[in-house]
Tab-separated table of C-alpha atoms in Angstrom:
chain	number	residue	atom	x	y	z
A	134	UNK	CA	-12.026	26.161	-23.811
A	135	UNK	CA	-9.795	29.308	-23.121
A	136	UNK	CA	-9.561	31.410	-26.284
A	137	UNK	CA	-6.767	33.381	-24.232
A	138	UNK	CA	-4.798	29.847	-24.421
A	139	UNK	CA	-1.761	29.019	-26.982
A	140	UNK	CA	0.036	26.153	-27.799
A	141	UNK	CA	3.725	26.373	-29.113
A	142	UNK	CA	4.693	22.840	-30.347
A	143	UNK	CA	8.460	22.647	-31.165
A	144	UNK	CA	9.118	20.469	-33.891
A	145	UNK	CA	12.520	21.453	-35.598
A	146	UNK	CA	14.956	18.192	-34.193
A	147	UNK	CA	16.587	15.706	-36.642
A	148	UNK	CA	16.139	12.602	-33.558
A	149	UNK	CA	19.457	10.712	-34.723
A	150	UNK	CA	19.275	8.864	-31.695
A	151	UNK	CA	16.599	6.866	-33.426
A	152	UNK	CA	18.486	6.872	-36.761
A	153	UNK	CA	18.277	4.194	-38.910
A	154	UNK	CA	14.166	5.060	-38.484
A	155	UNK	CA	14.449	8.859	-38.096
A	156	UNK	CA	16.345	10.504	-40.770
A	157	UNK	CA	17.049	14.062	-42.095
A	158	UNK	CA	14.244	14.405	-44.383
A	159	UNK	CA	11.437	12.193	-42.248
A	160	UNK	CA	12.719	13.211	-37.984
A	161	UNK	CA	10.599	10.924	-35.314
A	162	UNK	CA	8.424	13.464	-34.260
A	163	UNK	CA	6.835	12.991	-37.922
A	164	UNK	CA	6.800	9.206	-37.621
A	165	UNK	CA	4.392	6.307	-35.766
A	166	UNK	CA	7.378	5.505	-33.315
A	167	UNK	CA	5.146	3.635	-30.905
A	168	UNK	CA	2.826	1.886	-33.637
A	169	UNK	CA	-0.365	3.657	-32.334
A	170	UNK	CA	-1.822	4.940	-36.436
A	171	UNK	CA	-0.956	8.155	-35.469
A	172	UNK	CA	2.981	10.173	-35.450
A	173	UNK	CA	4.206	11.744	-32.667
A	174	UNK	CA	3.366	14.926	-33.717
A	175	UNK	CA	-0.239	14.223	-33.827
A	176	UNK	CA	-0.530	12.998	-30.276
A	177	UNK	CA	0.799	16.129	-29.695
A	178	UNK	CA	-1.351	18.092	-31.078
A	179	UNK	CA	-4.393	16.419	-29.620
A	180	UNK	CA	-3.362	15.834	-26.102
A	181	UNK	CA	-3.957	19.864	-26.188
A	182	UNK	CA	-6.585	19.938	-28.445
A	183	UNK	CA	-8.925	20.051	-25.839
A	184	UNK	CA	-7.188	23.037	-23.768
A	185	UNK	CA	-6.098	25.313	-26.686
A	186	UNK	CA	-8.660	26.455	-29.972
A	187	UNK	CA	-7.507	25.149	-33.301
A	188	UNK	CA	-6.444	28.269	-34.317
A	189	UNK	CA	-3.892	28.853	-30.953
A	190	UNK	CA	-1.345	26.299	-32.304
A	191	UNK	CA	1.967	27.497	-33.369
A	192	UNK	CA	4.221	24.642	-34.957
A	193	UNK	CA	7.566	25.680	-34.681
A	194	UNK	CA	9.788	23.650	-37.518
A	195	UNK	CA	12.925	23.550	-39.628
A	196	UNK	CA	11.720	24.923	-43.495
A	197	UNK	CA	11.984	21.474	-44.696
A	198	UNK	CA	9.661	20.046	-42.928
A	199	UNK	CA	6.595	22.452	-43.631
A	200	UNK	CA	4.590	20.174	-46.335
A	201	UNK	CA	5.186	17.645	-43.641
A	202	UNK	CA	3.844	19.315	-40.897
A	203	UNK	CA	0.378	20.938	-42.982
A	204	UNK	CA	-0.078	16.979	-43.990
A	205	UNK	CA	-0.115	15.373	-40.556
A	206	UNK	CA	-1.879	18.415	-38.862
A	207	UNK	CA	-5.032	19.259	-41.161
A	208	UNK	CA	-6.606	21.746	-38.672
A	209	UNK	CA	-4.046	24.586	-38.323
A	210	UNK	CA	-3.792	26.382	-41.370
A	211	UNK	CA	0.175	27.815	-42.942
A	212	UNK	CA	0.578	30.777	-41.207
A	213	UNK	CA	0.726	28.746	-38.011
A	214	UNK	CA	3.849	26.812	-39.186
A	215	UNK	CA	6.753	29.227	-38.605
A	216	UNK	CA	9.595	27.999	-40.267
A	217	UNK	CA	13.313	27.963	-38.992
A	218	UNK	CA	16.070	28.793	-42.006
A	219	UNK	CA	18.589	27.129	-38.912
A	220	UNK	CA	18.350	25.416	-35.931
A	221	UNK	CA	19.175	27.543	-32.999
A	222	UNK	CA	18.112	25.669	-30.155
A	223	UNK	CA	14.885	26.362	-27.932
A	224	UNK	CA	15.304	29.893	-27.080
A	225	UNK	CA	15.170	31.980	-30.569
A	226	UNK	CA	12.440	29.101	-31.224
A	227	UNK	CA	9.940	30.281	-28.372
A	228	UNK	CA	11.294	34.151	-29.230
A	229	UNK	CA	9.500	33.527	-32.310
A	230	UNK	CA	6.443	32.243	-31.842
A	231	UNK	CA	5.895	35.065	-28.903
A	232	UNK	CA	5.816	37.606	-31.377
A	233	UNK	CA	3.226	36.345	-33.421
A	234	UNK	CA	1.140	35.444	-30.174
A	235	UNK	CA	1.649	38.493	-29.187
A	236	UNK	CA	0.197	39.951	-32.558
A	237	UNK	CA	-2.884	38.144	-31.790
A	238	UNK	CA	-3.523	38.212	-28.240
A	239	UNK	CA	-1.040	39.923	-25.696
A	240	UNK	CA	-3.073	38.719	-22.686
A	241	UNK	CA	-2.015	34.889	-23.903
A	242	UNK	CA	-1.080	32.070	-21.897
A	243	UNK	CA	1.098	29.995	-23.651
A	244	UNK	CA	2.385	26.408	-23.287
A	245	UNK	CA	5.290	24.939	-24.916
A	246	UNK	CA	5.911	21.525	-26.058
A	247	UNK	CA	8.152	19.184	-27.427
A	248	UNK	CA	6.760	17.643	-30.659
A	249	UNK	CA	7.976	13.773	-29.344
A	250	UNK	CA	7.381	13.027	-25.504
A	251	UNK	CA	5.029	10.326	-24.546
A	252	UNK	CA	2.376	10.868	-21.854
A	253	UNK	CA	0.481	7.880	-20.914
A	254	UNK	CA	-1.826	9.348	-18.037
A	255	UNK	CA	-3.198	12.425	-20.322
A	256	UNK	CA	-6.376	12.728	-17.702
A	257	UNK	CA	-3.872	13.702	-14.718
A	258	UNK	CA	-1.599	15.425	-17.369
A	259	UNK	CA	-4.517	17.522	-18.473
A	260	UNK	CA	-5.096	18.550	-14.624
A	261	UNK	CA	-1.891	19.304	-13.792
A	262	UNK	CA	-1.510	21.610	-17.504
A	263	UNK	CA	-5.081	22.990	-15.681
A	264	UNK	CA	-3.530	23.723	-12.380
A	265	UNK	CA	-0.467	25.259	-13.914
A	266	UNK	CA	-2.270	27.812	-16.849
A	267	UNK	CA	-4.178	29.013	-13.383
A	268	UNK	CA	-0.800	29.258	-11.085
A	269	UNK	CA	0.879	31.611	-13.819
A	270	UNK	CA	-2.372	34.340	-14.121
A	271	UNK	CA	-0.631	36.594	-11.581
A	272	UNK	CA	3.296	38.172	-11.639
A	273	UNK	CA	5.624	37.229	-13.827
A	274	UNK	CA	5.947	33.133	-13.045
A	275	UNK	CA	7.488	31.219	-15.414
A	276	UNK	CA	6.498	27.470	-14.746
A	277	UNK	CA	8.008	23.929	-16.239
A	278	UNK	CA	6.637	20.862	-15.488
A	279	UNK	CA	8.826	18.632	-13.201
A	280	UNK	CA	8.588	14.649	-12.938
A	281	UNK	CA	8.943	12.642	-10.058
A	282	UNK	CA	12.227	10.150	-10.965
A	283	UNK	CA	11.532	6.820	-11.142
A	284	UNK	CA	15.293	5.528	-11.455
A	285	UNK	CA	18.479	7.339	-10.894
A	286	UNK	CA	18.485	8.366	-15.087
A	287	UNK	CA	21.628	9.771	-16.428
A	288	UNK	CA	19.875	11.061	-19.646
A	289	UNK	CA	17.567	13.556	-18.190
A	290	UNK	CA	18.403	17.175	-16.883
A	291	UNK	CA	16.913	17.563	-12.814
A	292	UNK	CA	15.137	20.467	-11.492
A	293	UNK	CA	16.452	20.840	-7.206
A	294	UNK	CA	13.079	22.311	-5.639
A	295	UNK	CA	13.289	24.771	-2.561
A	296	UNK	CA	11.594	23.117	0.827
A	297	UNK	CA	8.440	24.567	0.903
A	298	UNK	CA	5.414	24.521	-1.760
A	299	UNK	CA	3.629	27.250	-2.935
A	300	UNK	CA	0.314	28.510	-1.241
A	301	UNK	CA	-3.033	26.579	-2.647
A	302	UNK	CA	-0.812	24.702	-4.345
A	303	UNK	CA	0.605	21.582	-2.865
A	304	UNK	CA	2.644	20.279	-5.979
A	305	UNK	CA	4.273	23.744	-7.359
A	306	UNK	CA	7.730	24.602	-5.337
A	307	UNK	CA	10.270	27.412	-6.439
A	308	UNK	CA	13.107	26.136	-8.087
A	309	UNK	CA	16.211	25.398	-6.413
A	310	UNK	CA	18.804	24.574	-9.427
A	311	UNK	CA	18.830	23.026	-12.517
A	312	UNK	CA	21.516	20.426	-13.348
A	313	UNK	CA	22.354	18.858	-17.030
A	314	UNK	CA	22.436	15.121	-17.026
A	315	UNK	CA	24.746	13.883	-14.181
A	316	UNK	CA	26.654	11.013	-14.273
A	317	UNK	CA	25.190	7.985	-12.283
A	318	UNK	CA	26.087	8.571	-8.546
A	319	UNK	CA	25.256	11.983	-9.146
A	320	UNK	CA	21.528	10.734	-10.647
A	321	UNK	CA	21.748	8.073	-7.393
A	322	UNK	CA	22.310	10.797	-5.348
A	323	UNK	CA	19.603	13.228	-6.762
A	324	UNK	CA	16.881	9.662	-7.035
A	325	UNK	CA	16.940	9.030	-3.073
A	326	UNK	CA	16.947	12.692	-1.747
A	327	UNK	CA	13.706	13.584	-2.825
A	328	UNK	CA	14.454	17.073	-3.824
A	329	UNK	CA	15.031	16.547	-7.634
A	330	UNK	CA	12.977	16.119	-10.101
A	331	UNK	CA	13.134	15.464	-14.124
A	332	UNK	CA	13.164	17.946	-16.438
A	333	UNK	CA	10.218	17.568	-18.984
A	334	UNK	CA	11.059	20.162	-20.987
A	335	UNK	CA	7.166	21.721	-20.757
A	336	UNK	CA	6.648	25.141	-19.887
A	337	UNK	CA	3.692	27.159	-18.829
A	338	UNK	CA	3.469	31.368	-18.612
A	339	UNK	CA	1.750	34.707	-19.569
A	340	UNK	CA	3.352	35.941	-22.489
A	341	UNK	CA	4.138	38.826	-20.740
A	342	UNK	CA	6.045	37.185	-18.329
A	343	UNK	CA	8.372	35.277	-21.127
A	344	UNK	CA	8.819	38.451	-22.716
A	345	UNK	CA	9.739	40.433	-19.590
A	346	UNK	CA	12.317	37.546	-18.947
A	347	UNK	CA	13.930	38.190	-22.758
A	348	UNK	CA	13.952	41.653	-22.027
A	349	UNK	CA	16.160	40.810	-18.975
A	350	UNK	CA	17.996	37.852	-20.097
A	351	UNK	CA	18.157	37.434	-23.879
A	352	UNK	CA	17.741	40.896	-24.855
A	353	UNK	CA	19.592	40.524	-27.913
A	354	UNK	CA	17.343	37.865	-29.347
A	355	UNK	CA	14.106	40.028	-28.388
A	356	UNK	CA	15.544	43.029	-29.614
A	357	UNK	CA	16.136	41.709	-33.348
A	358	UNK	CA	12.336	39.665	-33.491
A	359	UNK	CA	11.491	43.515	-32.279
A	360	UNK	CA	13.214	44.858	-35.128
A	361	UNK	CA	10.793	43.433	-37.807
A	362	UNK	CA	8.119	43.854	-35.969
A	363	UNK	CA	6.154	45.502	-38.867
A	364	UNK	CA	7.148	42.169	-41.205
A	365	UNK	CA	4.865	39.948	-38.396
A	366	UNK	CA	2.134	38.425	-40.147
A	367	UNK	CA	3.100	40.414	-43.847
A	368	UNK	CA	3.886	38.471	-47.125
A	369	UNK	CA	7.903	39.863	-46.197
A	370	UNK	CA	8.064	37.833	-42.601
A	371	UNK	CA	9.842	34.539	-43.996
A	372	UNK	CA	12.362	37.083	-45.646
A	373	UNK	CA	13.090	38.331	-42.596
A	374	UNK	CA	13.081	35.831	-40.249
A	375	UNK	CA	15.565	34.069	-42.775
A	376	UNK	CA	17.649	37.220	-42.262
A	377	UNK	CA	17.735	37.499	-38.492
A	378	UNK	CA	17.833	33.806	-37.510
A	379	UNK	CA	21.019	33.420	-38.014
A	380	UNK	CA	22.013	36.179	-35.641
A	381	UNK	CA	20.782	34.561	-33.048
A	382	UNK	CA	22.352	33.233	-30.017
A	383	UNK	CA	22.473	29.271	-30.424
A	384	UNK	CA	21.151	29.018	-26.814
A	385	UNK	CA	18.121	26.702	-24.872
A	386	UNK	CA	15.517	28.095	-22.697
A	387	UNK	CA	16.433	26.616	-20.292
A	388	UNK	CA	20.371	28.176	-20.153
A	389	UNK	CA	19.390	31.919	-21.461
A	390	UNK	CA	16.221	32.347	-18.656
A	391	UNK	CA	15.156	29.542	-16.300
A	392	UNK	CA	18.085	29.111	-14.941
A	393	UNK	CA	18.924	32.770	-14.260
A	394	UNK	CA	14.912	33.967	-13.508
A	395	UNK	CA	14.268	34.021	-9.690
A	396	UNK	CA	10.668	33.525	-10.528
A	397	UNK	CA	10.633	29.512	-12.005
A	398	UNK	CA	8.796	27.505	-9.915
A	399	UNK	CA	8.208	23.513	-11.175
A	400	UNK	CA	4.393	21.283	-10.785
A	401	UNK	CA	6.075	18.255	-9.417
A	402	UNK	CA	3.865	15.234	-10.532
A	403	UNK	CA	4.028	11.592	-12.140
A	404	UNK	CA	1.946	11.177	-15.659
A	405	UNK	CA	3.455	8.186	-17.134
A	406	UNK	CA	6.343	11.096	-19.068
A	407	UNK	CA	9.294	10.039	-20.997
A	408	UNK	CA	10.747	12.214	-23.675
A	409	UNK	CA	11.353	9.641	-25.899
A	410	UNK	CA	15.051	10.465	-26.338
A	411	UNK	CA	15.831	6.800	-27.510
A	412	UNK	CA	15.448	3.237	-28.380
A	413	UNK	CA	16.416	2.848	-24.889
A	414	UNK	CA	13.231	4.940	-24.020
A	415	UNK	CA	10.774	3.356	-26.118
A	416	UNK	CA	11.788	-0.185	-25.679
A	417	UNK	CA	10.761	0.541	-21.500
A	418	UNK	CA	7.428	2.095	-22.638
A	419	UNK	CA	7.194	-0.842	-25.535
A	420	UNK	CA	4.640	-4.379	-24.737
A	421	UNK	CA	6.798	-6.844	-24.589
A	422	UNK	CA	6.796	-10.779	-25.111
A	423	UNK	CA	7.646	-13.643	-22.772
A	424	UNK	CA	10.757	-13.217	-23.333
A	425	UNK	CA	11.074	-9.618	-22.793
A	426	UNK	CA	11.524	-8.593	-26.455
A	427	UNK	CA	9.527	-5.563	-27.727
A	428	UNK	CA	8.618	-6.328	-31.047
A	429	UNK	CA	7.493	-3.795	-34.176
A	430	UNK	CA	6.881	-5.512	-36.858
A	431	UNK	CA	4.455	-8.391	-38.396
A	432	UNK	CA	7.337	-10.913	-39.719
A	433	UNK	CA	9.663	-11.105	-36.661
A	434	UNK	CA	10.513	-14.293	-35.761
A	435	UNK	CA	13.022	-14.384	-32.383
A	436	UNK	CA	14.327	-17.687	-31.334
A	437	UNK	CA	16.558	-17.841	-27.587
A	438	UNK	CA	16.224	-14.292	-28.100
A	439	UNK	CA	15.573	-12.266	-24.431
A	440	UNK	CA	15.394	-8.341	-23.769
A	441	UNK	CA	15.636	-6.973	-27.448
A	442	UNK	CA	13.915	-4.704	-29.352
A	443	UNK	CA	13.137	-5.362	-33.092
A	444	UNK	CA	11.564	-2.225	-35.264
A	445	UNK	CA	11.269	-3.798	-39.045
A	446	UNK	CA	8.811	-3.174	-41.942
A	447	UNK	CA	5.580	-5.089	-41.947
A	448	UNK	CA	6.617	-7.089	-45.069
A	449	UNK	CA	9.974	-7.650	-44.226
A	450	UNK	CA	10.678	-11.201	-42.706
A	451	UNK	CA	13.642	-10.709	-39.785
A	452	UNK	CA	14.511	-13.885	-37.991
A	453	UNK	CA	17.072	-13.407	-34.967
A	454	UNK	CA	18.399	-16.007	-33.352
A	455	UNK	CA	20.477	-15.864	-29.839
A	456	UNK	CA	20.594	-12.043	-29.036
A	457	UNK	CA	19.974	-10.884	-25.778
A	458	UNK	CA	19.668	-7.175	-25.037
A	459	UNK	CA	20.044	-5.816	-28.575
A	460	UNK	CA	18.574	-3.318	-30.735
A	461	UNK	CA	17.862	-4.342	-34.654
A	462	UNK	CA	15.676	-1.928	-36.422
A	463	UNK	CA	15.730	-1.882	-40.362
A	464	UNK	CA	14.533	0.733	-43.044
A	465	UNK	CA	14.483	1.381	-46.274
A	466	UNK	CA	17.951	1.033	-46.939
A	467	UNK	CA	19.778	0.745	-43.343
A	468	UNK	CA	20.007	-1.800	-41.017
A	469	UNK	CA	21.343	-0.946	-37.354
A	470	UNK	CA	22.147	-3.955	-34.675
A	471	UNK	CA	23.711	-2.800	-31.812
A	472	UNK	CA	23.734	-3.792	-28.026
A	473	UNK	CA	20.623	-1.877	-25.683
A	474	UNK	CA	23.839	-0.747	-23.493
A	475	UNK	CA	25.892	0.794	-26.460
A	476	UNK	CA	23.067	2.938	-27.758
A	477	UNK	CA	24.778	6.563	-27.144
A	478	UNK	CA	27.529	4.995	-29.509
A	479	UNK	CA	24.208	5.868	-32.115
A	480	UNK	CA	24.806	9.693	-32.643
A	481	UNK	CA	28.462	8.901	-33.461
A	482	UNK	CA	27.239	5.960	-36.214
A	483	UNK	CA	25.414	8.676	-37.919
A	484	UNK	CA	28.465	11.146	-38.036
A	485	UNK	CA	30.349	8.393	-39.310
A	486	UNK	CA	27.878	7.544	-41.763
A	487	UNK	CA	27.039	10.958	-43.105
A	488	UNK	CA	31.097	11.200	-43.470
A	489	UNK	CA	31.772	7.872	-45.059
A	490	UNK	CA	28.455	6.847	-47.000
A	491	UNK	CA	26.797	10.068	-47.867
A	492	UNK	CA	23.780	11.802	-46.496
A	493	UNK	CA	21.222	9.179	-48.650
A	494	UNK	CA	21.548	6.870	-45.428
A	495	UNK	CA	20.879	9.720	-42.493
């Protein structure tokens, strides 16, 4: 194992696209979404566990969710849970963590992870992380892990490759453009060309080269994480950090840099990826029944019920009778039933919710 290796796990979302079972004070990346013993965060953590050293983990999170965070991950110790005062999207969150890498180690490689994507091949997903630590070594390349599309998917941003791959690497190719999630004969379009790939949202560089691309692109953000500097690693940095973090541009990675770097380059590959954006998501990655239903839950009983995915507690009897292609997950104190095709309606339920029933349901 590389002890010149890091591991920045972003962990700060809310997920209200799986609300009723991922709420403000418990998000999914903190829950067993795919009923395996073990949260999403923790299959996180070890599917790099065996790249990165224990102590090479930064968890990136929103403040409330620290005691969280130490509970489900025993081996990294506080100081490697840096803690958000406000969500500001990816880019401050990655500014962050770099400067207290860099503290430690400013010949680190560094890759950067959602808390809550599934990967079911981790063997070839292991190679191609491999591959991709050893294509960064030299210049300034800033790499993100591309997916070959399975279905013309409207929900996923697409990375346009350039013709030719790079040299001793067949499966790395300079980026082209990067497009937000198209609308479906623009995803049709992109699915049968062969040029465009998914967005997984994981990156691989030097930490040089991600700070050389702040200095050039987000130079505002670097510049204030430069300005308490000396706070790094002192009993004053949460001060701080609460003080600047606000100041910060609410801006992705992916808007501030990739997109305006001429050195991103993708790994085009297939390891069973989905970012586990929805129920939509899970149910496809979800055993199913005869009858096509994916089914969490030890009481469910489903009767001329096809296509529909039930998430209830395991001492909670649910009988459903005659739905086809439905959601129904309950909690605690929320029940949700809504059509598989209707699921984007979910982020406006939970607006409406917060607004008419009070934040004790979201």
């Amino acid at each position: 194992m590389d002890k010149n290796n890091y591991c920045i796990i972003m962990a700060g979302g809310v997920g209200s696209r799986f609300w009723p079972l991922s709420k403000d004070k418990h998000p999914k990346q903190f829950l067993d979404i795919l009923g395996a013993g073990k949260t999403l965060i923790q299959l996180t953590y070890e599917r790099f566990s065996s790249i990165c050293p224990k102590e090479n983990f930064f968890v990136v999170t929103n403040a409330n969710y620290k005691s969280l965070v130490l509970e489900q991950l025993p081996h990294i110790k506080e100081d490697q849970v840096l803690l958000e005062p406000i969500r500001r999207n990816t880019a401050p969150c990655i500014a962050y963590a770099n400067h207290k890498i860099e503290k430690r180690n400013p010949n680190a490689s560094i890759i950067v992870t959602p808390a809550d994507h599934l990967i079911l091949n981790e063997t070839k997903f292991l190679k191609v992380l491999s591959e991709g630590i050893e294509f960064v070594q030299d210049g300034d390349k800033l790499l993100t892990l591309g997916i070959t599309p399975s279905r013309p998917e409207t929900g996923y941003g697409y990375i346009q490759v350039e013709n030719k791959s790079e040299d001793s690497y067949a499966d790395v190719y300079p980026v082209k453009t990067f497009t937000e999630k198209p609308h479906l004969e623009m995803a049709k379009i992109f699915h049968e060309s062969g040029e465009f790939f998914w967005n997984s949202g994981i990156f691989v560089w030097k930490l040089g080269a991600i700070q050389n691309a702040f200095s050039a692109f987000l130079p505002e953000i670097k510049h204030l994480f430069e300005s308490i500097e000396d706070k790094i690693d002192g009993v004053e940095e949460q001060e701080f950090i609460n003080q600047i973090y606000p100041k910060c541009e609410n801006i992705s990675i992916d808007y501030g840099i990739l997109e305006k770097s001429e050195n991103v380059f993708v790994y085009c590959s297939e390891f069973g990826w989905s970012d586990l954006g929805t129920w939509g998501s899970l149910y496809e990655h979800s055993g199913k029944d005869h009858n096509a239903n994916a089914i969490q839950g030890e009481n469910v009983m489903l009767y001329e019920s096809k296509n529909c995915l039930v998430n209830v507690p395991n001492d909670k009897l649910v009988v459903v009778q005659g739905l086809k292609d439905y959601i129904v997950v309950e909690t605690d104190n929320s029940l949700l039933i809504c059509p598989r095709k209707e699921e984007q309606e979910i982020r406006k339920i939970v607006n409406d919710v917060k607004i008419t029933k009070g934040k004790k349901f979201v």
